[in-house]
Coordinates of N, CA and C in Angstrom, one line a residue:
M1 N 0.9 -1.2 -0.2 CA 0.1 0.0 0.2 C 1.0 1.1 -0.1
S2 N 0.7 2.0 -0.9 CA 1.4 3.2 -1.1 C 1.0 4.4 0.2
L3 N 1.7 5.0 1.1 CA 1.3 5.8 2.0 C 1.9 7.2 1.6
S4 N 1.1 8.2 2.0 CA 1.5 9.8 1.7 C 1.8 10.3 3.3
Y5 N 2.7 11.2 2.8 CA 3.2 11.9 4.1 C 3.1 13.3 3.9
Y6 N 2.0 13.9 4.3 CA 1.9 15.4 4.3 C 3.1 16.3 4.7
V7 N 3.5 17.3 4.0 CA 4.5 18.1 4.3 C 4.1 19.5 4.3
Y8 N 2.9 19.8 3.8 CA 2.4 21.1 3.9 C 0.8 21.1 3.5
I9 N 0.2 21.7 4.3 CA -1.3 21.8 4.5 C -1.6 23.1 4.5
S10 N -2.3 24.0 3.7 CA -2.5 25.4 3.9 C -3.8 25.5 4.7
D11 N -3.6 25.7 5.8 CA -4.7 26.0 6.8 C -5.6 27.2 6.6
S12 N -5.0 28.1 6.3 CA -5.7 29.5 5.6 C -6.6 29.1 4.6
K13 N -6.2 28.5 3.4 CA -7.1 28.1 2.5 C -8.2 27.3 2.7
V14 N -8.0 26.3 3.6 CA -9.0 25.2 3.9 C -9.8 25.9 4.8
D15 N -9.5 26.9 5.7 CA -10.5 27.6 6.5 C -11.2 28.7 5.8
M16 N -10.7 28.9 4.6 CA -11.4 30.1 3.6 C -12.7 29.0 2.9
L17 N -12.3 27.9 2.4 CA -13.0 27.3 1.5 C -14.0 26.4 2.3
L18 N -13.8 25.7 3.6 CA -14.5 24.8 4.2 C -16.2 25.2 4.4
P19 N -15.8 26.5 5.1 CA -17.4 27.1 5.5 C -18.3 27.1 3.9
Q20 N -17.8 27.5 3.0 CA -18.4 27.6 1.9 C -19.1 26.5 1.2
I21 N -18.1 25.2 1.6 CA -18.6 24.0 1.1 C -19.6 23.2 1.8
D22 N -19.3 23.2 3.3 CA -20.3 22.8 4.0 C -20.3 23.3 5.5
P23 N -21.3 24.4 5.6 CA -21.4 25.3 6.8 C -21.6 24.4 8.0
G24 N -22.2 23.2 7.7 CA -22.4 22.4 9.1 C -21.1 21.5 9.3
F25 N -20.2 21.9 8.8 CA -19.1 20.8 9.0 C -18.6 21.1 10.4
G26 N -18.2 19.9 11.0 CA -17.8 19.9 12.4 C -18.7 19.8 13.6
A27 N -20.1 19.8 13.0 CA -21.1 19.7 13.9 C -21.1 18.3 14.6
K28 N -21.3 18.0 15.8 CA -21.5 17.1 16.6 C -22.4 15.9 16.0
R29 N -22.1 14.9 15.7 CA -23.2 13.8 15.1 C -22.5 12.4 15.4
Q30 N -23.6 11.6 15.6 CA -23.3 10.2 15.8 C -23.7 9.2 14.7
T31 N -22.9 8.2 14.5 CA -23.1 7.3 13.5 C -23.2 5.9 14.0
E32 N -24.5 5.1 13.9 CA -24.3 3.7 14.3 C -23.8 2.9 13.3
V33 N -22.4 2.0 14.0 CA -22.1 1.5 12.7 C -22.4 -0.4 13.2
G34 N -22.8 -1.0 12.3 CA -22.9 -2.3 12.5 C -22.0 -3.2 11.5
V35 N -21.5 -4.1 12.1 CA -20.6 -5.2 11.4 C -21.3 -6.6 11.8
N36 N -21.6 -7.1 10.9 CA -22.0 -8.8 11.0 C -21.4 -9.5 9.8
L37 N -20.4 -10.2 10.6 CA -19.7 -11.5 10.0 C -20.4 -12.7 10.3
S38 N -19.9 -13.7 9.8 CA -20.4 -15.1 10.0 C -20.1 -15.5 11.4
V39 N -18.8 -15.1 11.9 CA -18.4 -15.6 13.5 C -18.5 -14.3 14.4
L40 N -18.9 -13.0 13.8 CA -18.4 -11.9 14.9 C -19.8 -11.1 14.4
S41 N -20.1 -10.4 15.4 CA -21.1 -9.3 15.3 C -20.8 -8.2 16.3
A42 N -20.3 -7.3 15.6 CA -19.9 -6.0 16.6 C -20.9 -4.7 16.2
K43 N -21.1 -3.9 17.3 CA -21.7 -2.6 17.2 C -21.0 -1.6 17.9
R44 N -20.9 -0.7 17.3 CA -20.2 0.6 18.0 C -20.7 1.9 17.4
T45 N -20.6 3.0 18.4 CA -21.2 4.4 18.0 C -19.9 5.0 17.7
T46 N -19.5 5.8 16.7 CA -18.8 6.8 16.5 C -19.1 7.9 16.3
E47 N -18.2 8.8 16.6 CA -18.6 10.4 16.7 C -18.3 10.7 15.2
G48 N -18.6 12.1 14.7 CA -18.5 12.3 13.4 C -17.0 12.8 13.3
P49 N -16.5 13.0 12.3 CA -15.0 13.2 11.8 C -14.5 14.4 12.6
P50 N -13.1 14.1 13.3 CA -12.5 15.2 14.0 C -12.3 16.3 12.9
N51 N -12.3 17.3 13.9 CA -12.1 18.7 13.2 C -10.7 19.0 13.1
D52 N -10.0 18.1 12.9 CA -8.3 18.5 12.7 C -8.3 18.8 11.1
R53 N -6.9 19.0 11.0 CA -6.5 19.9 9.5 C -6.4 18.5 8.5
I54 N -6.0 17.4 8.7 CA -6.2 16.5 7.6 C -7.6 16.2 7.2
T55 N -8.6 16.1 8.2 CA -10.1 15.9 8.0 C -10.5 17.1 7.2
R56 N -10.3 18.1 7.7 CA -10.7 19.4 7.1 C -10.3 19.5 5.7
L57 N -8.9 19.2 5.5 CA -8.4 19.5 4.1 C -9.1 18.3 3.0
E58 N -9.4 17.0 3.7 CA -10.1 15.9 2.8 C -11.3 16.3 2.2
A59 N -12.1 16.8 3.2 CA -13.2 17.3 3.0 C -13.2 18.4 1.7
V60 N -12.4 19.4 1.8 CA -12.2 20.4 0.7 C -11.7 19.7 -0.6
V61 N -10.9 18.9 -0.7 CA -10.3 18.1 -1.7 C -11.6 17.2 -2.2
R62 N -12.2 16.8 -1.7 CA -13.0 15.7 -1.9 C -14.1 16.5 -2.7
Y63 N -14.5 17.9 -2.3 CA -15.6 18.8 -2.9 C -14.9 19.2 -4.3
L64 N -13.7 19.7 -4.5 CA -13.0 20.0 -5.4 C -13.1 19.0 -6.6
R65 N -12.7 17.8 -6.1 CA -12.7 16.5 -7.0 C -14.2 16.4 -7.8
D66 N -15.3 16.4 -6.8 CA -16.5 16.0 -7.2 C -17.3 16.8 -7.9
H67 N -17.2 18.1 -7.5 CA -18.0 19.5 -7.9 C -17.3 20.7 -8.2
G68 N -15.7 20.5 -8.0 CA -15.0 22.0 -8.3 C -14.4 21.8 -9.7
D69 N -13.8 23.0 -10.1 CA -12.9 23.1 -11.3 C -11.5 22.7 -10.9
L70 N -11.3 21.2 -10.9 CA -10.1 20.7 -10.5 C -9.6 20.0 -11.8
G71 N -8.6 20.6 -12.4 CA -7.8 19.9 -13.5 C -6.6 19.3 -13.1
T72 N -5.7 19.3 -14.2 CA -4.3 18.7 -14.1 C -3.2 19.6 -14.4
V73 N -2.0 19.3 -14.2 CA -0.9 20.3 -14.5 C -1.1 20.3 -16.2
E74 N -1.3 19.2 -16.9 CA -1.5 19.8 -18.3 C -2.6 20.5 -18.6
A75 N -3.8 20.3 -18.0 CA -5.1 21.2 -18.2 C -5.6 21.5 -17.1
P76 N -4.9 22.8 -16.4 CA -5.6 23.0 -15.1 C -6.8 24.1 -15.1
G77 N -7.6 23.5 -14.1 CA -8.7 24.5 -13.9 C -8.3 25.6 -12.9
Q78 N -9.5 26.1 -12.2 CA -9.0 27.0 -10.9 C -7.9 26.5 -10.3
Y79 N -8.3 25.1 -9.9 CA -7.4 24.1 -9.0 C -6.9 23.0 -10.0
F80 N -5.9 22.3 -9.5 CA -5.1 21.4 -10.2 C -4.5 20.4 -9.4
W81 N -4.4 19.4 -9.8 CA -3.9 18.0 -9.0 C -2.7 17.5 -9.9
G82 N -1.8 17.1 -9.1 CA -0.5 16.4 -9.8 C 0.2 15.4 -8.9
S83 N 0.8 14.6 -9.5 CA 2.0 13.7 -8.8 C 3.3 14.0 -9.6
L84 N 4.2 14.5 -9.0 CA 5.4 14.6 -10.0 C 6.7 14.7 -9.1
R85 N 7.8 14.3 -9.5 CA 9.2 14.6 -8.8 C 9.3 15.9 -8.4
M86 N 9.5 16.3 -7.4 CA 9.8 17.8 -7.2 C 10.8 18.0 -6.2
R87 N 11.5 19.1 -6.6 CA 12.4 19.8 -5.6 C 12.1 20.7 -4.5
W88 N 12.0 20.7 -3.3 CA 11.3 21.7 -2.5 C 12.0 22.1 -1.4
G89 N 11.6 23.0 -0.7 CA 12.3 23.5 0.6 C 12.3 25.0 0.7
A90 N 12.7 25.6 1.8 CA 12.7 27.0 1.9 C 13.3 28.0 0.9
F91 N 12.7 28.7 0.2 CA 13.3 29.2 -1.0 C 14.8 30.0 -0.7
R92 N 15.8 29.7 -1.5 CA 17.3 30.3 -1.3 C 18.0 29.9 -0.3
D93 N 17.5 28.4 0.3 CA 18.2 27.7 1.2 C 18.0 28.5 2.8
D94 N 17.2 29.2 2.8 CA 17.0 30.0 4.1 C 15.8 29.3 4.9
P95 N 16.4 28.7 6.1 CA 15.5 27.7 6.8 C 14.2 28.4 7.8
A96 N 14.5 29.8 7.7 CA 13.5 30.8 8.2 C 12.8 31.5 6.9
S97 N 13.1 31.3 5.8 CA 12.3 32.0 4.8 C 10.9 31.8 5.0
S98 N 10.0 32.9 4.7 CA 8.8 32.8 4.6 C 8.2 32.1 3.5
L99 N 8.8 31.9 2.4 CA 8.6 31.2 1.1 C 8.8 29.7 1.3
V100 N 8.1 28.8 1.0 CA 8.5 27.5 0.8 C 8.1 27.4 -0.6
F101 N 9.1 26.6 -1.5 CA 8.8 26.5 -3.0 C 9.1 25.1 -3.5
F102 N 8.3 24.6 -4.2 CA 8.3 23.4 -5.2 C 8.3 23.4 -6.4
G103 N 9.3 22.6 -7.1 CA 9.5 22.7 -8.4 C 9.7 21.4 -9.1
G104 N 9.2 21.3 -10.3 CA 9.3 20.1 -11.0 C 8.8 20.4 -12.3
R105 N 8.7 19.1 -13.2 CA 8.0 19.2 -14.5 C 7.5 17.9 -14.9
S106 N 6.5 18.1 -15.9 CA 5.7 16.9 -16.4 C 6.4 16.9 -17.8
E107 N 6.1 16.2 -18.7 CA 6.6 16.1 -20.2 C 6.5 17.4 -21.0
D108 N 5.4 18.0 -20.6 CA 5.1 19.4 -21.3 C 5.0 20.5 -20.5
T109 N 5.1 20.7 -19.1 CA 4.8 21.6 -18.2 C 5.6 21.7 -17.1
V110 N 6.4 23.1 -17.0 CA 7.1 23.1 -16.0 C 6.1 23.7 -14.5
V111 N 6.1 23.0 -13.4 CA 5.3 23.3 -12.3 C 5.9 23.7 -11.1
A112 N 5.4 25.0 -10.6 CA 6.1 25.6 -9.5 C 4.8 25.9 -8.5
L113 N 5.3 25.8 -7.3 CA 4.2 25.8 -6.4 C 5.0 26.7 -5.1
G114 N 4.3 27.5 -4.7 CA 4.9 28.5 -3.5 C 3.5 28.6 -2.5
G115 N 4.1 28.8 -1.4 CA 3.2 29.1 -0.2 C 4.1 29.6 1.2
S116 N 3.2 29.8 2.1 CA 4.0 30.2 3.3 C 4.7 29.1 4.2
Y117 N 5.8 29.4 4.5 CA 6.3 28.3 5.2 C 5.7 27.8 6.7
R118 N 4.9 28.7 7.1 CA 4.1 28.4 8.5 C 3.2 27.4 8.0
H119 N 2.9 26.8 6.9 CA 1.9 25.8 6.8 C 2.8 24.3 6.6
V120 N 4.3 24.5 6.6 CA 4.8 23.1 6.5 C 4.9 22.4 7.8
Y121 N 4.7 21.3 7.8 CA 4.8 20.6 9.2 C 6.0 20.7 9.8
D122 N 6.3 20.9 10.9 CA 7.6 21.1 11.6 C 7.9 22.3 11.3
Y123 N 7.3 23.2 11.1 CA 7.9 24.5 10.5 C 8.8 25.4 11.6
V124 N 9.6 26.2 11.1 CA 10.3 27.0 12.2 C 9.8 28.0 12.8
P125 N 9.2 28.2 14.1 CA 8.1 28.9 14.5 C 8.5 30.4 14.0
D126 N 9.6 30.7 14.0 CA 10.1 32.2 14.1 C 9.8 32.5 12.6
A127 N 9.3 31.7 11.6 CA 9.4 32.3 10.1 C 8.2 33.2 9.8
E128 N 7.1 33.1 10.7 CA 6.2 34.0 10.7 C 6.5 35.5 10.8
A129 N 7.8 35.6 11.4 CA 8.4 37.1 11.6 C 8.9 37.5 10.1
H130 N 9.3 36.6 9.1 CA 10.2 37.1 8.2 C 9.1 37.5 6.8
G131 N 8.3 38.3 7.4 CA 7.5 38.9 6.2 C 6.1 38.4 5.9
V132 N 5.5 38.8 4.9 CA 4.0 38.5 4.8 C 4.1 36.9 4.1
G133 N 2.9 36.2 4.6 CA 2.8 35.0 3.8 C 2.8 34.8 2.6
R134 N 3.5 33.9 1.9 CA 3.8 33.8 0.6 C 2.6 32.9 -0.3
S135 N 1.8 33.1 0.1 CA 0.6 32.3 -0.8 C 0.1 33.6 -1.6
M136 N 0.3 34.8 -1.2 CA 0.0 35.8 -2.1 C 0.5 35.9 -3.5
M137 N 0.2 36.1 -4.4 CA 0.9 36.0 -5.8 C 1.9 37.2 -5.6
S138 N 1.8 38.5 -5.6 CA 2.7 39.3 -5.4 C 3.9 39.1 -4.6
S139 N 3.7 38.8 -3.4 CA 4.6 38.4 -2.3 C 5.4 37.3 -2.8
M140 N 4.8 36.2 -3.5 CA 5.4 35.1 -4.0 C 6.4 35.6 -5.0
L141 N 6.1 36.2 -6.1 CA 7.0 36.8 -7.1 C 8.1 37.5 -6.7
D142 N 7.7 38.4 -5.7 CA 9.2 39.0 -5.0 C 9.9 38.2 -4.5
G143 N 9.4 37.0 -3.6 CA 10.3 36.2 -3.0 C 11.2 35.4 -4.2
L144 N 10.5 35.3 -5.4 CA 11.4 34.9 -6.3 C 12.3 35.7 -7.2
G145 N 12.4 37.0 -6.8 CA 12.8 38.0 -7.5 C 12.4 38.5 -8.7
I146 N 11.0 38.4 -8.8 CA 10.0 39.0 -9.9 C 9.4 40.1 -9.4
T147 N 9.3 41.1 -10.3 CA 8.6 42.4 -10.1 C 7.3 42.0 -10.9
S148 N 6.0 42.1 -10.3 CA 5.0 42.2 -10.9 C 4.0 43.0 -10.5
D149 N 2.9 43.2 -11.3 CA 1.9 44.0 -10.9 C 0.4 42.8 -10.4
L150 N 1.0 41.9 -10.7 CA -0.4 41.0 -10.2 C -0.8 41.1 -8.8
E151 N -2.1 40.8 -8.5 CA -2.6 41.0 -7.2 C -2.7 39.6 -6.7
D152 N -3.3 39.7 -5.6 CA -3.5 38.3 -4.7 C -4.2 37.4 -5.5
E153 N -3.8 36.1 -5.1 CA -4.0 34.8 -5.9 C -5.6 34.6 -6.2
Y154 N -6.2 35.4 -5.3 CA -7.8 34.9 -5.3 C -8.6 36.2 -6.4
V155 N -7.4 37.0 -6.9 CA -8.1 38.1 -7.9 C -7.7 38.0 -9.4
A156 N -6.1 37.6 -9.2 CA -5.2 37.6 -10.6 C -5.5 36.1 -10.9
D157 N -5.7 36.0 -12.3 CA -5.7 34.7 -12.8 C -5.4 34.8 -14.5
A158 N -4.2 34.9 -15.0 CA -3.6 35.0 -16.0 C -3.6 33.6 -16.5
V159 N -4.3 33.4 -17.9 CA -4.5 32.2 -18.6 C -4.0 32.3 -19.9
D160 N -3.8 31.5 -20.8 CA -3.5 31.2 -21.9 C -4.2 32.4 -22.8
G161 N -3.4 33.1 -23.7 CA -4.2 34.1 -24.6 C -4.7 35.4 -23.8
D162 N -4.2 35.5 -22.6 CA -4.4 36.7 -21.7 C -3.6 37.2 -20.9
L163 N -2.0 37.0 -21.4 CA -1.1 37.4 -20.8 C -0.3 38.8 -21.4
D164 N 0.1 39.6 -20.6 CA 0.7 40.9 -21.1 C 2.3 40.6 -20.9
R165 N 2.9 41.5 -20.9 CA 4.6 41.7 -21.3 C 5.1 41.0 -19.7
V166 N 4.4 41.7 -18.6 CA 5.0 41.5 -17.5 C 4.6 40.0 -16.8
D167 N 3.5 39.6 -17.2 CA 3.0 38.2 -17.0 C 4.0 37.2 -17.6
R168 N 4.4 37.3 -19.0 CA 5.3 36.6 -19.7 C 6.4 36.8 -19.3
A169 N 7.0 37.8 -18.7 CA 8.5 38.0 -18.0 C 8.2 37.1 -16.5
A170 N 7.0 37.1 -16.0 CA 7.2 36.5 -14.6 C 7.2 34.9 -15.0
L171 N 6.4 34.2 -16.3 CA 6.7 33.0 -16.3 C 8.0 32.6 -16.6
G172 N 8.8 33.5 -17.3 CA 10.0 33.0 -17.7 C 10.9 33.0 -16.4
R173 N 10.8 33.8 -15.4 CA 11.6 33.8 -14.1 C 11.1 32.7 -13.5
V174 N 9.8 32.4 -13.4 CA 9.4 31.1 -12.6 C 10.1 29.9 -13.2
E175 N 10.1 29.7 -14.5 CA 10.8 28.6 -15.1 C 12.2 28.5 -14.8
R176 N 13.0 29.8 -14.6 CA 14.4 29.6 -14.4 C 14.3 29.4 -13.0
A177 N 13.6 29.9 -12.1 CA 14.1 29.5 -11.0 C 13.5 27.9 -10.5
V178 N 13.0 27.3 -11.1 CA 12.7 25.8 -11.1 C 13.8 25.3 -11.6
A179 N 14.4 25.7 -12.6 CA 15.9 25.0 -13.2 C 16.9 25.0 -12.2
R180 N 16.8 26.2 -11.5 CA 18.1 26.2 -10.3 C 17.8 25.6 -9.1
L181 N 16.9 24.9 -9.1 CA 16.6 24.2 -7.7 C 17.7 22.9 -7.5
R182 N 18.3 23.0 -6.4 CA 19.3 21.6 -6.2 C 19.0 21.0 -5.0
W183 N 17.9 21.0 -4.5 CA 17.4 20.2 -3.3 C 17.2 18.7 -3.9
P184 N 17.3 17.7 -3.0 CA 17.0 16.5 -3.6 C 15.5 16.2 -4.0
A185 N 15.3 15.5 -5.3 CA 14.1 15.4 -5.6 C 13.3 14.2 -4.9
Q186 N 12.0 14.6 -4.8 CA 11.1 13.4 -4.1 C 9.8 13.5 -5.1
S187 N 9.0 12.2 -4.9 CA 7.6 12.3 -5.4 C 6.6 12.8 -4.4
V188 N 6.0 13.9 -5.1 CA 5.0 14.7 -4.6 C 3.9 14.7 -5.1
E189 N 2.8 14.6 -4.4 CA 1.2 14.9 -4.8 C 0.9 16.0 -4.2
F190 N 0.0 16.5 -4.8 CA -0.6 18.1 -4.6 C -1.8 18.6 -5.3
V191 N -2.5 19.3 -4.4 CA -3.6 19.9 -5.1 C -3.2 21.4 -4.8
A192 N -3.7 22.1 -5.8 CA -2.9 23.7 -5.7 C -4.1 24.7 -6.4
K193 N -4.0 26.0 -6.4 CA -4.8 26.7 -6.6 C -3.9 27.4 -7.9
R194 N -4.6 27.6 -9.1 CA -3.8 28.0 -10.0 C -3.6 29.6 -9.8
L195 N -2.6 30.3 -10.2 CA -2.0 31.5 -10.1 C -1.8 32.0 -11.4
L196 N -0.9 31.4 -12.1 CA -0.6 31.7 -13.4 C -0.3 30.6 -14.4
H197 N -0.5 30.7 -15.6 CA -0.3 29.8 -16.6 C -0.4 30.2 -18.0
G198 N 0.8 29.6 -18.5 CA 0.9 30.2 -20.0 C 2.1 29.5 -20.7
E199 N 2.3 29.9 -22.0 CA 3.4 29.4 -22.7 C 4.8 29.9 -22.2
S200 N 5.8 29.2 -22.0 CA 7.1 29.6 -21.8 C 7.6 30.7 -22.9
P201 N 8.1 32.0 -22.4 CA 8.5 32.7 -23.5 C 9.9 32.4 -24.3
D202 N 10.5 31.2 -24.0 CA 11.4 30.9 -24.8 C 11.2 30.2 -26.2
G203 N 9.7 30.4 -26.3 CA 9.6 29.8 -27.7 C 9.5 28.2 -27.9
T204 N 9.7 27.2 -26.8 CA 9.9 26.0 -27.2 C 8.5 25.1 -27.0
G205 N 7.6 25.8 -26.7 CA 6.2 25.1 -26.8 C 6.0 24.8 -25.0
T206 N 6.9 24.9 -24.4 CA 6.7 24.3 -23.2 C 5.5 25.3 -22.3
S207 N 4.9 24.9 -21.4 CA 4.2 25.5 -20.7 C 4.4 25.8 -19.3
V208 N 4.2 26.9 -18.8 CA 4.5 27.1 -17.3 C 3.4 27.4 -16.5
L209 N 3.5 26.6 -15.2 CA 2.2 26.7 -14.4 C 2.6 26.9 -12.8
L210 N 2.2 28.0 -12.4 CA 2.5 28.5 -10.9 C 1.4 28.5 -10.3
G211 N 1.4 27.8 -9.1 CA 0.2 27.8 -8.2 C 0.6 27.8 -6.7
T212 N -0.3 27.8 -5.7 CA 0.0 27.7 -4.4 C -1.0 26.6 -4.0
P213 N -0.2 25.5 -3.1 CA -0.7 24.5 -2.7 C -1.9 24.5 -1.4
L214 N -2.8 23.7 -1.9 CA -3.9 23.4 -0.5 C -2.9 22.4 0.2
Y215 N -2.4 21.4 -0.3 CA -1.5 20.6 0.4 C -0.5 19.8 -0.6
A216 N 0.5 19.5 -0.1 CA 1.8 18.6 -0.8 C 2.0 17.6 0.1
A217 N 2.1 16.4 -0.4 CA 2.4 15.0 0.1 C 3.4 14.3 -0.4
V218 N 4.8 13.7 0.3 CA 5.5 12.9 -0.3 C 5.1 11.7 -0.3
V219 N 5.1 11.0 -1.5 CA 4.4 9.5 -1.6 C 5.6 8.8 -1.8
D220 N 5.2 7.4 -1.6 CA 6.2 6.3 -1.6 C 6.1 5.8 -3.0

């Protein structure tokens, strides 16, 4: 059985989305579970799902999968799912950086994910003192050394056919940032909010996709 080890869960995104998906989530409820086997009969009462971060995340991901605009890295919707070999860590090798950055590529798409280091499991507690959370588009691009007029991730969605000069420059810088990563590669599964998507300005036909993750998990 393949196991997933969560390394990043964005509680702020989950906390924003979950009340819109299920306003009654977390309400106390009881479920009778009966198990009848040929030699065993058991009955137990279980509480509703605990209000912990993984259960809350799973509720959001399940909704996006069943009802939301969840695409893939090759064809992203407002959100996208993927499983890639990725290099990741605190950007620029600073363990107290406010930006955690994941980079990898599929056959045709360079994928970059960035978010606030405070959402990493076992994060450095002082990381919050190092600037604004990096799940915001403009802050993330600044962290990568990119100047952009793009606004926060929930307002600015630049897609194919709607890219100006600044956006194309940002795509090129994101692609180069991924190419520079030297951390060890791991198999990473993720669901992320799309921030920027378009063709690389290098003319090779490669797509570049920038997002901010709801979660990232290392998988066996």
